[in-house]
Structures are given as C-alpha cells and as structure tokens.
Coordinates of C-alpha atoms in Angstrom, one line a residue:
M1 CA 84.3 91.8 40.0
L2 CA 82.7 89.0 37.7
A3 CA 80.2 89.4 35.9
D4 CA 76.6 87.8 36.1
A5 CA 77.3 85.6 32.7
D6 CA 81.0 84.7 33.9
I7 CA 79.0 83.8 37.4
H8 CA 76.7 81.4 35.7
A9 CA 79.7 79.7 33.0
L10 CA 81.1 78.7 36.2
E11 CA 78.3 77.8 37.9
S12 CA 77.6 75.4 34.8
H13 CA 81.1 74.4 34.5
L14 CA 81.2 73.2 38.1
G15 CA 78.2 71.1 38.0
T16 CA 79.7 69.5 35.0
V17 CA 82.7 68.4 36.9
V18 CA 80.3 67.3 39.7
R19 CA 78.4 65.1 37.3
E20 CA 81.6 63.9 35.2
N21 CA 83.5 63.1 39.3
Q22 CA 80.1 61.2 40.4
Q23 CA 79.8 58.9 36.8
H24 CA 83.5 58.4 38.1
H25 CA 83.1 57.2 41.3
D26 CA 79.9 54.9 39.9
N27 CA 82.1 53.3 37.0
L28 CA 84.5 52.6 39.5
Q29 CA 82.4 51.1 42.2
N30 CA 80.7 49.0 39.6
L31 CA 84.2 48.0 38.2
L32 CA 85.7 46.6 41.9
Q33 CA 82.1 45.0 42.3
K34 CA 82.6 42.9 39.2
F35 CA 86.3 42.7 40.1
Q36 CA 85.2 40.8 43.4
E37 CA 82.4 38.7 41.8
L38 CA 85.2 37.5 39.6
L39 CA 87.6 37.0 42.3
K40 CA 85.1 34.7 43.9
N41 CA 84.2 32.6 40.8
Y42 CA 88.3 32.5 40.4
N43 CA 88.4 31.0 43.7
S44 CA 85.5 28.8 43.2
L45 CA 87.1 27.4 40.2
K46 CA 90.0 26.8 41.8
S47 CA 88.7 25.0 44.8
D48 CA 86.8 22.5 42.3
Y49 CA 90.1 22.2 40.0
E50 CA 91.5 21.2 43.2
E51 CA 89.3 18.6 44.4
E52 CA 88.8 17.0 40.8
K53 CA 93.2 16.7 40.1
E54 CA 93.2 15.1 43.7
G55 CA 90.5 12.2 42.7
R56 CA 92.0 11.6 39.5
E57 CA 95.3 11.5 41.2
R58 CA 93.9 8.9 43.1
Y59 CA 92.0 7.2 40.2
K60 CA 95.4 6.3 39.4
R61 CA 96.7 5.4 42.3
L62 CA 93.6 3.1 43.0
A63 CA 94.1 1.8 39.0
R64 CA 98.0 1.4 39.1
G65 CA 97.2 -0.6 42.2
Q66 CA 94.4 -2.8 40.8
E67 CA 97.1 -3.8 37.6
R68 CA 98.7 -5.1 40.4
N69 CA 98.6 -8.6 41.1
P70 CA 95.9 -9.8 38.1
F71 CA 94.8 -12.9 38.2
V72 CA 91.6 -15.4 37.5
L73 CA 89.6 -17.3 39.2
V74 CA 88.3 -21.0 38.9
L75 CA 85.2 -21.8 40.7
I76 CA 84.2 -25.4 41.2
D77 CA 81.3 -27.6 42.8
G78 CA 83.2 -30.6 43.9
D79 CA 80.1 -32.3 44.1
G80 CA 79.1 -32.1 40.5
Y81 CA 82.8 -32.3 38.9
M82 CA 84.5 -35.8 39.6
F83 CA 88.5 -35.9 39.4
K84 CA 89.8 -38.6 37.6
E85 CA 89.6 -41.8 38.9
H86 CA 93.5 -42.5 38.7
L87 CA 94.3 -39.1 40.5
I88 CA 91.4 -39.8 43.2
K89 CA 93.1 -43.7 43.9
A90 CA 96.6 -42.1 43.8
G91 CA 95.5 -40.4 47.2
S92 CA 97.8 -37.6 48.4
D93 CA 99.9 -38.2 45.0
G94 CA 96.8 -37.6 43.3
G95 CA 95.8 -34.2 44.7
I96 CA 99.7 -33.1 43.9
T97 CA 99.0 -34.0 40.6
A98 CA 95.5 -32.7 39.9
A99 CA 96.7 -29.4 40.8
R100 CA 99.3 -29.1 38.5
L101 CA 97.4 -30.4 35.6
M102 CA 95.0 -28.0 36.4
Q103 CA 97.4 -25.3 36.5
D104 CA 98.3 -26.2 33.0
S105 CA 95.5 -26.5 31.5
I106 CA 93.8 -23.4 32.7
R107 CA 97.1 -21.7 31.4
E108 CA 96.4 -23.0 28.4
I109 CA 93.1 -22.2 28.3
L110 CA 94.5 -18.0 29.1
H111 CA 96.9 -18.3 26.5
D112 CA 94.2 -18.6 23.7
R113 CA 92.3 -16.0 25.4
L114 CA 94.6 -13.4 26.7
G115 CA 97.6 -13.5 24.7
H116 CA 100.9 -12.6 26.3
Q117 CA 99.0 -11.0 29.0
A118 CA 97.8 -14.9 30.6
D119 CA 101.7 -15.1 31.7
Q120 CA 100.7 -12.0 34.3
C121 CA 98.1 -13.5 35.9
R122 CA 97.9 -15.7 38.7
I123 CA 95.5 -18.8 39.1
M124 CA 93.4 -19.1 42.0
V125 CA 91.3 -21.9 42.2
R126 CA 88.3 -22.5 44.6
I127 CA 86.9 -26.0 45.0
Y128 CA 83.7 -26.3 47.1
A129 CA 82.4 -29.9 48.0
N130 CA 81.0 -31.9 51.1
V131 CA 83.7 -33.6 52.1
L132 CA 82.6 -36.3 53.9
G133 CA 79.4 -37.2 51.7
L134 CA 82.0 -37.3 48.6
S135 CA 84.1 -39.8 50.6
K136 CA 81.4 -42.0 51.2
T137 CA 80.0 -42.2 47.7
L138 CA 84.0 -42.3 45.9
A139 CA 84.0 -45.3 48.8
R140 CA 81.2 -47.3 47.2
Y141 CA 83.1 -47.2 44.0
G142 CA 86.4 -48.1 45.5
F143 CA 88.4 -45.3 44.7
V144 CA 88.5 -44.3 48.1
G145 CA 88.8 -46.3 51.5
H146 CA 86.1 -46.4 54.2
E147 CA 87.3 -44.6 56.7
A148 CA 85.7 -41.2 57.3
R149 CA 86.4 -38.3 55.2
S150 CA 88.7 -41.1 53.4
L151 CA 89.2 -38.5 50.5
S152 CA 91.2 -35.9 52.4
P153 CA 94.7 -37.1 51.7
F154 CA 94.1 -35.7 47.9
V155 CA 92.0 -32.7 49.3
A156 CA 95.1 -31.3 51.7
N157 CA 97.7 -32.1 48.9
L158 CA 95.8 -30.4 46.1
T159 CA 95.1 -27.4 48.4
S160 CA 99.1 -27.2 49.7
S161 CA 100.5 -27.8 46.1
Q162 CA 99.8 -24.5 44.8
D163 CA 99.4 -21.5 46.4
L164 CA 96.2 -20.0 45.7
F165 CA 94.4 -23.2 45.6
D166 CA 92.0 -24.2 48.0
F167 CA 89.4 -27.6 48.6
V168 CA 87.0 -26.4 50.7
D169 CA 85.1 -28.5 53.0
A170 CA 81.4 -27.0 52.7
G171 CA 79.9 -29.2 55.1
D172 CA 77.3 -31.7 55.0
K173 CA 74.4 -28.9 54.9
K174 CA 72.3 -29.1 51.7
E175 CA 73.6 -26.5 49.2
A176 CA 76.5 -25.3 51.0
A177 CA 78.7 -25.6 48.5
D178 CA 75.9 -23.5 46.3
Y179 CA 76.0 -20.7 48.7
K180 CA 79.7 -20.2 48.5
I181 CA 80.3 -20.5 45.0
R182 CA 77.4 -17.7 44.6
E183 CA 78.9 -15.1 46.6
M184 CA 82.8 -16.1 45.3
F185 CA 81.1 -15.2 41.8
R186 CA 79.3 -11.9 43.0
L187 CA 82.7 -10.9 44.9
F188 CA 84.9 -11.3 41.6
V189 CA 83.1 -10.8 38.8
D190 CA 83.0 -7.2 39.0
N191 CA 86.8 -6.8 39.9
N192 CA 89.5 -5.4 38.1
Q193 CA 92.1 -7.5 39.1
C194 CA 90.3 -10.6 38.2
K195 CA 90.7 -10.7 34.5
H196 CA 88.8 -13.8 34.2
I197 CA 86.3 -16.6 35.7
F198 CA 86.0 -20.0 35.0
F199 CA 82.7 -21.7 35.8
A200 CA 82.5 -25.2 36.8
G201 CA 78.6 -26.0 38.1
C202 CA 77.3 -26.5 34.9
H203 CA 75.8 -29.6 36.1
D204 CA 73.6 -28.3 38.2
A205 CA 70.6 -26.0 36.2
G206 CA 70.5 -24.1 40.2
Y207 CA 72.9 -21.9 38.8
L208 CA 71.3 -20.2 35.4
N209 CA 69.6 -17.6 37.5
L210 CA 73.6 -16.2 38.3
L211 CA 75.1 -16.5 35.0
I212 CA 72.1 -15.3 33.1
P213 CA 72.8 -11.5 33.4
Y214 CA 76.5 -12.1 32.4
S215 CA 75.3 -13.7 28.9
G216 CA 77.2 -13.2 26.4
R217 CA 80.5 -11.8 28.5
T218 CA 82.7 -13.5 26.9
E219 CA 85.7 -11.5 28.1
R220 CA 85.0 -12.1 31.5
I221 CA 83.5 -15.6 31.5
T222 CA 84.2 -19.4 30.5
L223 CA 82.1 -22.4 31.2
L224 CA 84.0 -25.7 31.7
K225 CA 81.8 -28.9 30.6
A226 CA 82.5 -32.4 32.3
A227 CA 80.3 -35.5 32.7
S228 CA 76.7 -34.0 33.3
F229 CA 76.6 -30.6 31.8
Y230 CA 72.8 -28.9 31.2
H231 CA 71.9 -28.0 27.8
Q232 CA 70.2 -24.9 28.4
Y233 CA 74.0 -23.5 29.4
N234 CA 74.7 -23.3 25.7
T235 CA 71.8 -20.5 25.7
L236 CA 74.1 -18.5 27.7
N237 CA 76.5 -17.3 24.7
L238 CA 79.5 -18.1 26.5
P239 CA 82.6 -19.7 25.3
I240 CA 82.3 -23.3 26.6
R241 CA 86.0 -25.9 27.3
E242 CA 87.2 -28.9 29.1
L243 CA 89.9 -29.7 31.2
P244 CA 89.9 -33.7 30.2
Q245 CA 93.1 -34.7 31.9
V246 CA 91.6 -33.2 35.2
F247 CA 87.9 -34.3 35.9
M248 CA 85.9 -37.2 34.4
S249 CA 84.0 -37.3 31.0
T250 CA 81.4 -39.9 32.0
E251 CA 79.2 -40.0 35.1
L252 CA 80.3 -42.0 38.0
P253 CA 77.2 -44.1 38.3
G254 CA 78.2 -45.4 35.0
I255 CA 81.5 -46.6 35.6
H256 CA 82.2 -50.5 35.4
T257 CA 84.1 -52.6 37.5
R258 CA 87.9 -53.7 36.2
D259 CA 88.0 -57.2 34.1
S260 CA 91.7 -57.2 35.9
P261 CA 91.3 -59.6 39.8
S262 CA 93.4 -57.4 41.2
Q263 CA 91.2 -54.2 40.0
V264 CA 88.2 -55.8 41.0
P265 CA 86.3 -53.4 44.0
I266 CA 86.5 -55.2 47.5
Q267 CA 82.7 -55.3 47.4
S268 CA 82.4 -57.6 44.9
Q269 CA 84.9 -60.0 47.3
I270 CA 83.2 -62.3 49.9
I271 CA 85.3 -62.4 52.6
P272 CA 84.1 -65.1 55.6
P273 CA 83.7 -63.9 58.6
S274 CA 87.1 -64.2 61.9
P275 CA 86.2 -65.0 65.1
S276 CA 89.4 -63.4 66.1
R277 CA 88.4 -59.4 64.5
P278 CA 85.4 -58.3 64.5
V279 CA 84.2 -56.2 62.1
C280 CA 84.1 -52.8 62.3
R281 CA 80.3 -51.0 61.8
H282 CA 82.0 -47.6 61.9
Y283 CA 83.8 -48.6 59.0
Q284 CA 81.0 -49.5 57.1
K285 CA 79.0 -46.6 58.0
G286 CA 82.0 -44.3 56.6
I287 CA 83.0 -42.8 60.3
C288 CA 85.9 -45.0 61.3
R289 CA 88.5 -42.4 62.9
Y290 CA 91.7 -45.5 63.0
G291 CA 91.4 -46.0 59.7
N292 CA 94.4 -48.8 59.1
T293 CA 95.3 -49.1 62.7
C294 CA 91.7 -49.9 63.7
V295 CA 91.7 -53.5 65.4
K296 CA 88.6 -54.4 64.1
L297 CA 88.1 -55.6 60.2
H298 CA 87.4 -53.2 57.8
I299 CA 85.0 -55.1 55.5
Q300 CA 81.8 -53.8 53.4
P301 CA 78.1 -55.1 54.4
S302 CA 78.1 -56.6 51.1
Q303 CA 81.3 -58.7 51.9
Y304 CA 80.5 -59.8 55.0
L305 CA 78.3 -63.3 55.7
S306 CA 77.7 -65.1 58.5
K307 CA 78.0 -68.2 56.8
V308 CA 79.7 -69.5 54.0
S309 CA 77.7 -70.7 51.6
D310 CA 77.9 -72.0 47.9
D311 CA 74.6 -70.8 46.7
T312 CA 75.9 -67.8 44.6
S313 CA 72.1 -67.2 43.4
S314 CA 71.7 -66.0 47.5
I315 CA 74.9 -63.8 47.2
S316 CA 73.8 -61.9 44.5
D317 CA 70.6 -61.2 46.2
R318 CA 72.4 -60.1 48.8
E319 CA 74.5 -57.7 46.8
T320 CA 71.3 -56.8 44.7
L321 CA 69.5 -55.5 47.4
S322 CA 72.4 -53.8 49.6
P323 CA 70.4 -51.2 51.6
R324 CA 70.6 -47.2 50.7
T325 CA 70.8 -44.7 53.2
H326 CA 69.5 -41.0 53.8
D327 CA 73.0 -40.2 52.5
Y328 CA 72.6 -41.9 49.4
Y329 CA 69.4 -40.5 48.5
A330 CA 70.4 -37.0 49.8
A331 CA 72.8 -37.5 47.2
N332 CA 71.3 -39.1 44.4
L333 CA 68.0 -37.7 44.5
P334 CA 67.4 -33.8 43.6
T335 CA 66.1 -31.8 46.3
T336 CA 63.5 -29.9 44.4
T337 CA 61.8 -29.4 40.4
N338 CA 64.2 -28.3 38.1
P339 CA 63.2 -24.6 37.9
F340 CA 64.2 -24.3 34.3
Y341 CA 61.5 -27.2 33.5
G342 CA 58.8 -25.6 35.8
D343 CA 56.2 -28.6 35.9
S344 CA 58.4 -31.5 35.0
I345 CA 58.9 -34.9 36.3
P346 CA 62.7 -36.3 36.0
I347 CA 62.7 -39.9 35.0
N348 CA 65.2 -42.6 34.7
K349 CA 66.8 -43.7 31.6
T350 CA 64.4 -46.8 32.2
G351 CA 61.5 -44.5 31.9
D352 CA 60.6 -44.7 35.5
R353 CA 60.1 -41.5 37.7
I354 CA 62.4 -40.4 40.1
D355 CA 60.7 -38.3 43.5
T356 CA 62.7 -35.3 44.9
Y357 CA 64.3 -36.1 48.2
C358 CA 62.3 -35.8 51.5
A359 CA 63.9 -35.8 54.8
A360 CA 63.1 -38.5 57.8
P361 CA 61.3 -35.9 60.4
S362 CA 62.8 -35.1 63.8
A363 CA 61.1 -36.8 66.8
E364 CA 59.8 -33.2 67.6
A365 CA 58.4 -32.6 64.2
R366 CA 56.7 -35.9 64.3
E367 CA 55.1 -34.9 68.0
L368 CA 54.0 -31.4 66.8
Y369 CA 52.4 -32.8 63.6
N370 CA 50.3 -35.6 65.5
R371 CA 49.5 -33.4 68.3
R372 CA 47.0 -31.0 65.6
P373 CA 45.4 -34.2 63.8
R374 CA 44.1 -35.0 67.6
F375 CA 42.0 -32.3 67.7
H376 CA 41.1 -31.3 63.8
R377 CA 42.7 -33.0 61.0
P378 CA 44.8 -30.8 58.3
C379 CA 43.8 -31.1 54.9
N380 CA 46.0 -32.7 52.1
N381 CA 44.6 -31.2 49.3
F382 CA 44.2 -27.8 51.1
H383 CA 48.0 -27.6 52.1
L384 CA 49.7 -29.7 49.6
A385 CA 47.8 -29.4 46.5
G386 CA 47.0 -25.6 47.1
Q387 CA 43.2 -25.7 46.8
C388 CA 40.3 -28.2 47.9
D389 CA 37.4 -28.5 45.6
L390 CA 34.9 -29.8 48.3
L391 CA 32.5 -27.4 48.7
N392 CA 32.0 -28.5 52.7
C393 CA 35.0 -30.3 53.8
E394 CA 35.2 -31.5 56.8
Y395 CA 39.0 -31.1 57.2
D396 CA 41.1 -27.7 58.5
H397 CA 42.0 -25.3 56.7
A398 CA 44.4 -23.2 58.8
P399 CA 47.4 -22.0 57.8
L400 CA 49.7 -25.2 58.4
D401 CA 53.7 -24.6 60.1
D402 CA 56.4 -25.7 57.6
T403 CA 57.5 -28.5 60.4
S404 CA 53.8 -30.2 59.9
R405 CA 54.0 -29.6 56.3
S406 CA 57.0 -31.8 55.7
V407 CA 56.1 -34.1 57.7
M408 CA 52.5 -34.6 56.3
I409 CA 54.5 -35.3 53.1
Y410 CA 57.2 -37.3 54.3
I411 CA 54.2 -39.8 55.7
L412 CA 52.2 -39.8 52.3
R413 CA 55.7 -40.6 50.6
Q414 CA 55.9 -43.9 52.3
N415 CA 52.5 -44.9 50.6
P416 CA 53.3 -46.0 46.9
C417 CA 51.3 -44.4 44.1
G418 CA 48.5 -46.7 42.7
A419 CA 50.4 -45.8 39.0
G420 CA 53.6 -47.0 40.2
L421 CA 56.7 -45.6 38.0
S422 CA 54.8 -44.1 35.2
C423 CA 52.9 -41.4 37.7
R424 CA 53.0 -38.1 35.7
S425 CA 51.3 -36.3 37.8
I426 CA 52.3 -33.2 39.4
K427 CA 50.2 -32.7 42.3
C428 CA 50.5 -36.5 43.4
F429 CA 52.7 -36.6 46.7
L430 CA 52.7 -40.2 47.2
G431 CA 56.0 -42.4 47.3
H432 CA 57.0 -43.6 43.4
H433 CA 60.1 -45.9 45.5
C434 CA 61.2 -46.1 48.5
Q435 CA 63.9 -43.7 50.8
K436 CA 63.6 -45.5 54.0
D437 CA 67.1 -46.1 55.6
R438 CA 68.3 -48.7 55.1
C439 CA 65.3 -50.8 53.8
R440 CA 65.4 -54.0 53.0
G441 CA 62.3 -54.4 50.9
T442 CA 60.8 -56.6 53.6
K443 CA 57.8 -55.7 55.6
P444 CA 55.9 -53.2 56.7
C445 CA 57.9 -51.5 53.8
K446 CA 54.9 -51.3 51.0
F447 CA 57.2 -50.9 48.4
N448 CA 58.0 -53.9 45.8
R449 CA 61.6 -54.7 45.6
H450 CA 62.0 -52.8 42.3
A451 CA 61.5 -49.6 44.4
H452 CA 64.4 -50.2 46.8
S453 CA 66.9 -50.3 43.6
L454 CA 65.7 -48.5 41.6
D455 CA 68.1 -46.1 39.1
L456 CA 68.2 -42.6 40.6
Q457 CA 70.3 -41.1 37.6
I458 CA 68.0 -39.1 35.7
A459 CA 67.8 -39.1 32.2
T460 CA 65.5 -36.4 31.4
W461 CA 62.3 -34.0 32.2
V462 CA 59.0 -34.8 31.4
P463 CA 55.8 -32.7 30.9
A464 CA 53.7 -33.3 33.8
L465 CA 49.9 -34.2 33.4
E466 CA 47.7 -32.2 36.3
K467 CA 45.2 -35.5 36.6
E468 CA 45.9 -39.0 36.6
D469 CA 42.7 -41.2 37.5
N470 CA 44.7 -44.1 38.3
A471 CA 47.1 -42.6 40.4
A472 CA 44.0 -40.9 42.2
S473 CA 42.6 -44.5 43.1
S474 CA 45.9 -45.8 44.7
V475 CA 45.7 -43.0 46.8
S476 CA 42.4 -43.7 48.0
D477 CA 43.5 -46.9 48.6
A478 CA 46.3 -46.1 50.1
S479 CA 44.5 -43.6 52.9
E480 CA 42.3 -45.9 53.7
E481 CA 44.7 -48.1 55.1
A482 CA 46.4 -45.3 57.3
S483 CA 45.9 -45.4 61.2
P484 CA 45.8 -41.8 62.7
S485 CA 48.1 -43.3 65.6
D486 CA 50.4 -44.5 63.2
S487 CA 53.3 -41.9 62.5
D488 CA 54.6 -43.7 59.4
N489 CA 52.0 -44.2 57.9
T490 CA 49.3 -41.9 59.0
F491 CA 47.1 -39.6 56.6
G492 CA 45.6 -36.2 57.9
N493 CA 42.4 -36.9 56.3
P494 CA 40.6 -39.9 53.6
N495 CA 39.7 -37.6 51.6
I496 CA 43.5 -37.7 50.0
D497 CA 42.5 -39.2 46.6
T498 CA 41.7 -35.8 45.2
L499 CA 45.3 -34.6 45.3
S500 CA 46.6 -36.4 42.6

C-alpha cells in the first residue's frame, strides 16, 4: 500500500494536471473565438473589396464611354446674332455657306484652344430664334421677301447641311429662345463629353446670371461677340472671340441703302396701283402663304400709291410715318428694366427716353379691369409706385390681380408724359412715345409725330431720378382729361400726379 505521503503527492499532481488541462481548454476556446472574429472580418473586407472593385470597373467603363464621341457646343441666340447680309440674301445657298463658314471658324478657334484634341471633337450648333419675327425684321431691310417665314429656306439648308447643326424655331413667345438656351447650357456645361461651349448671347444682359457661376472657367466657356456686346461680359474673365465671316459686325438698324439702283431696297421704289392685280394685304403683313405664286400684287405699304403724284414731299412724309406694328415694338423695345443697371433709364443716341414694351390687353382683360372701377377705383400710386403718401386716400388699396395691373399700365402709357422724352423719373408710368398698333399719329392719338418715328435703338442706360416735378404736373393734366368709360384713356383715379 501507498504511504500517506505518496497519496498526497499523487493528489497534488492530479490537481495540477486538471488545472493545466482546464487552462489549456480555456486557451483553445479563446483562440477559436478570435479565429472566428478574424474570419468574419475577412469576409466583410472581402465583400467591401468586391464592391469597390466592381464600382471602379463600372467607372472605368463609364469614363471610356465619355471619352468616346467628344464634341463642342455652340449656343446662339438667333434673335440677336444676325448672319451676314450676303448669306441671308442668298437664301438656301446662303444657309449652306453659313454652316460651312461656321464649322471652319469654330474649328480654327478649337485648334488654338485644344490643340491636337480639336480634330477628335465634333461641332454641335444650336441656334434658337423666332423665325417669323426674324423674317419680318429682315424683310424690312430687303434681305428676304415679305412672305410668311421668308427666312425658312436659309434656316432649313443651314440645318440640313451639317449633321449636328440645328436652327430651331423657338416660337413667338417672349423669351422663348432664352429659356431654350439656358436649359441647353445647364445640360451640357458639366458634361464630360462636351469639351467646350461657345456662347453667343452676349447682346442680352439677361444671360449674365447664367454665366456668373462659371466666371474664369476659360477651359470650358468662350464668349462669341457680334454686332451688339454688353461690356459687363468682360468682367466674367472668359475668352472673347468673333466670327466675322459669319455674323454682322454692325447692328441691323445702322444698315444703309445701296448706291446702286439695282440694289436699292424695294421700300424706296414707288409702284403705281394696277387695276388688274389687287394688292396682297397678307404680303404686307408678312403672312402670305403663296409666295411668288400669289395672283395678287406683292408690294409694301410704303410702295403703294392710290394715285400717282409729283409731290415728292408728300411721298417722303408717307414713307417717314409708315405705321409701326405691335410686332415691331415687341422686337425693338426692352421687355423689362435692365437688371444689371438697376434703377436706370434706357435712352437712344439723341438722349430720348425709351419705354419698355407694353402689350395691348385683350378685351377680356379690359372688361375685368373696368368692372372694378365702377365700384371702387384702384389707387395708381399704391399699385404701381408701391406706396401712397395720402393719409386719407379715397381710392382702393386692396390687392389687384396681375391682369388688371397690366391693363392699368397700358392705359397710362396711352397718355404722354409732360416732361416728354427728357423724363428720367423711375416711377413715371406715362408714355414717352406711342406704342399703338399701326398708329399714324393722327387723332385721337395724343403723341406728336416725333413720338411715332423715334429711334428705339438703346444707346446707353442713365441713372433714374426719384421725382421730377414737371412730369408730375403733366400727369395731373392727363388724368383730368381721362374718362372712366373710355378703356383706352381711363385712369384708375385722378390723384395719379404723385406717381412721378
């Protein structure tokens, strides 16, 4: 038998073995747990890596796709950038020539800017304009015929001669071309396939806000200069180039008649009436659909004489006072005060004030406006000037809808300002020249003859004055003559002399 000491030694040794075995078990469990965590982290990292790898491959495929088919975009406001006279007069052939010249000119600029990459870039041109209104404008200068959309052959051939050239008719709505150009610019300005944008809208200060965020981006944008160029575009720190072979370098109203008798515009030639061929009135309005096949006589109003007279002075007067239409005023007058100049007044080269365009209201708008004054006449000061200084004003300050407000403005514009063309009041809502459709300056029109033939080309903008006493007195006189029942000459209230 074992002695007691041996038994205690074996018991102690057995306890040591059990403890070491338990510690070994604990270490093994801890190792297995850490291994499981390591394996879990590995699987998570592997998943992230696969996603990152897939995203990188997708980006590479996208980048390779964007590098394919690089192009440059040329955005042109066709209402302000006029093609050269000889191109327009050439009609359909002129459209083809204009497209080729534009392609060559842009390509030449691209070589200076992009170097060898220019050969890989295609040129996409988008021209937006009111084709009907532009046709009428060009017809007045003898560049095209007086048929409706007489510029169409030029437009169609310019579009068809190059695959990526489009001359788009934006319609006759105000600023329709502006909206198109703005959206096209926003669509492509950050597109990687679009390597550069040539912007041809610098005649209109309304595009400044569009371009200001990209000031200094010389690698993305180049401004194209034509006849009219607002000097504020120089502050954008963008390169400015010209296409002298494509666009006119002088504004359209400055074009003079030719010395050669064969080139004298048709307007200056007097054609006696023909009993066998009546005059086509649609042609004179620019809406004849039959063109050269029309059986009626195609002459302008200034060419037609009811009887042949040797009195050359009467002929001159008739040509000088040829009536202007609403379309003429819409095309030549500013639509709003220039936002860049703030409270400033547009004037022509002789210092005469030019009004913003005021469209004639519809019969429904007139009726809507005339219903209100029968009950309570609206206060002109409050609704137009923005405030009324009379403590106990007897006229209505209740909210006025936009339609009635536009009628009020139109009615005021039918009455001449007492200060005349020298008025510089920012709050003067009277007229400074006539805007009536085809008005010849005879009664009942209250404007003088000069107000019907005023040069409407803006030369500059001058600071406005808050108040002019002479303008105020004239308004008071005009309001006293107005009758509430006369929709053309009605004022909302006689206290309008504080509007100046």
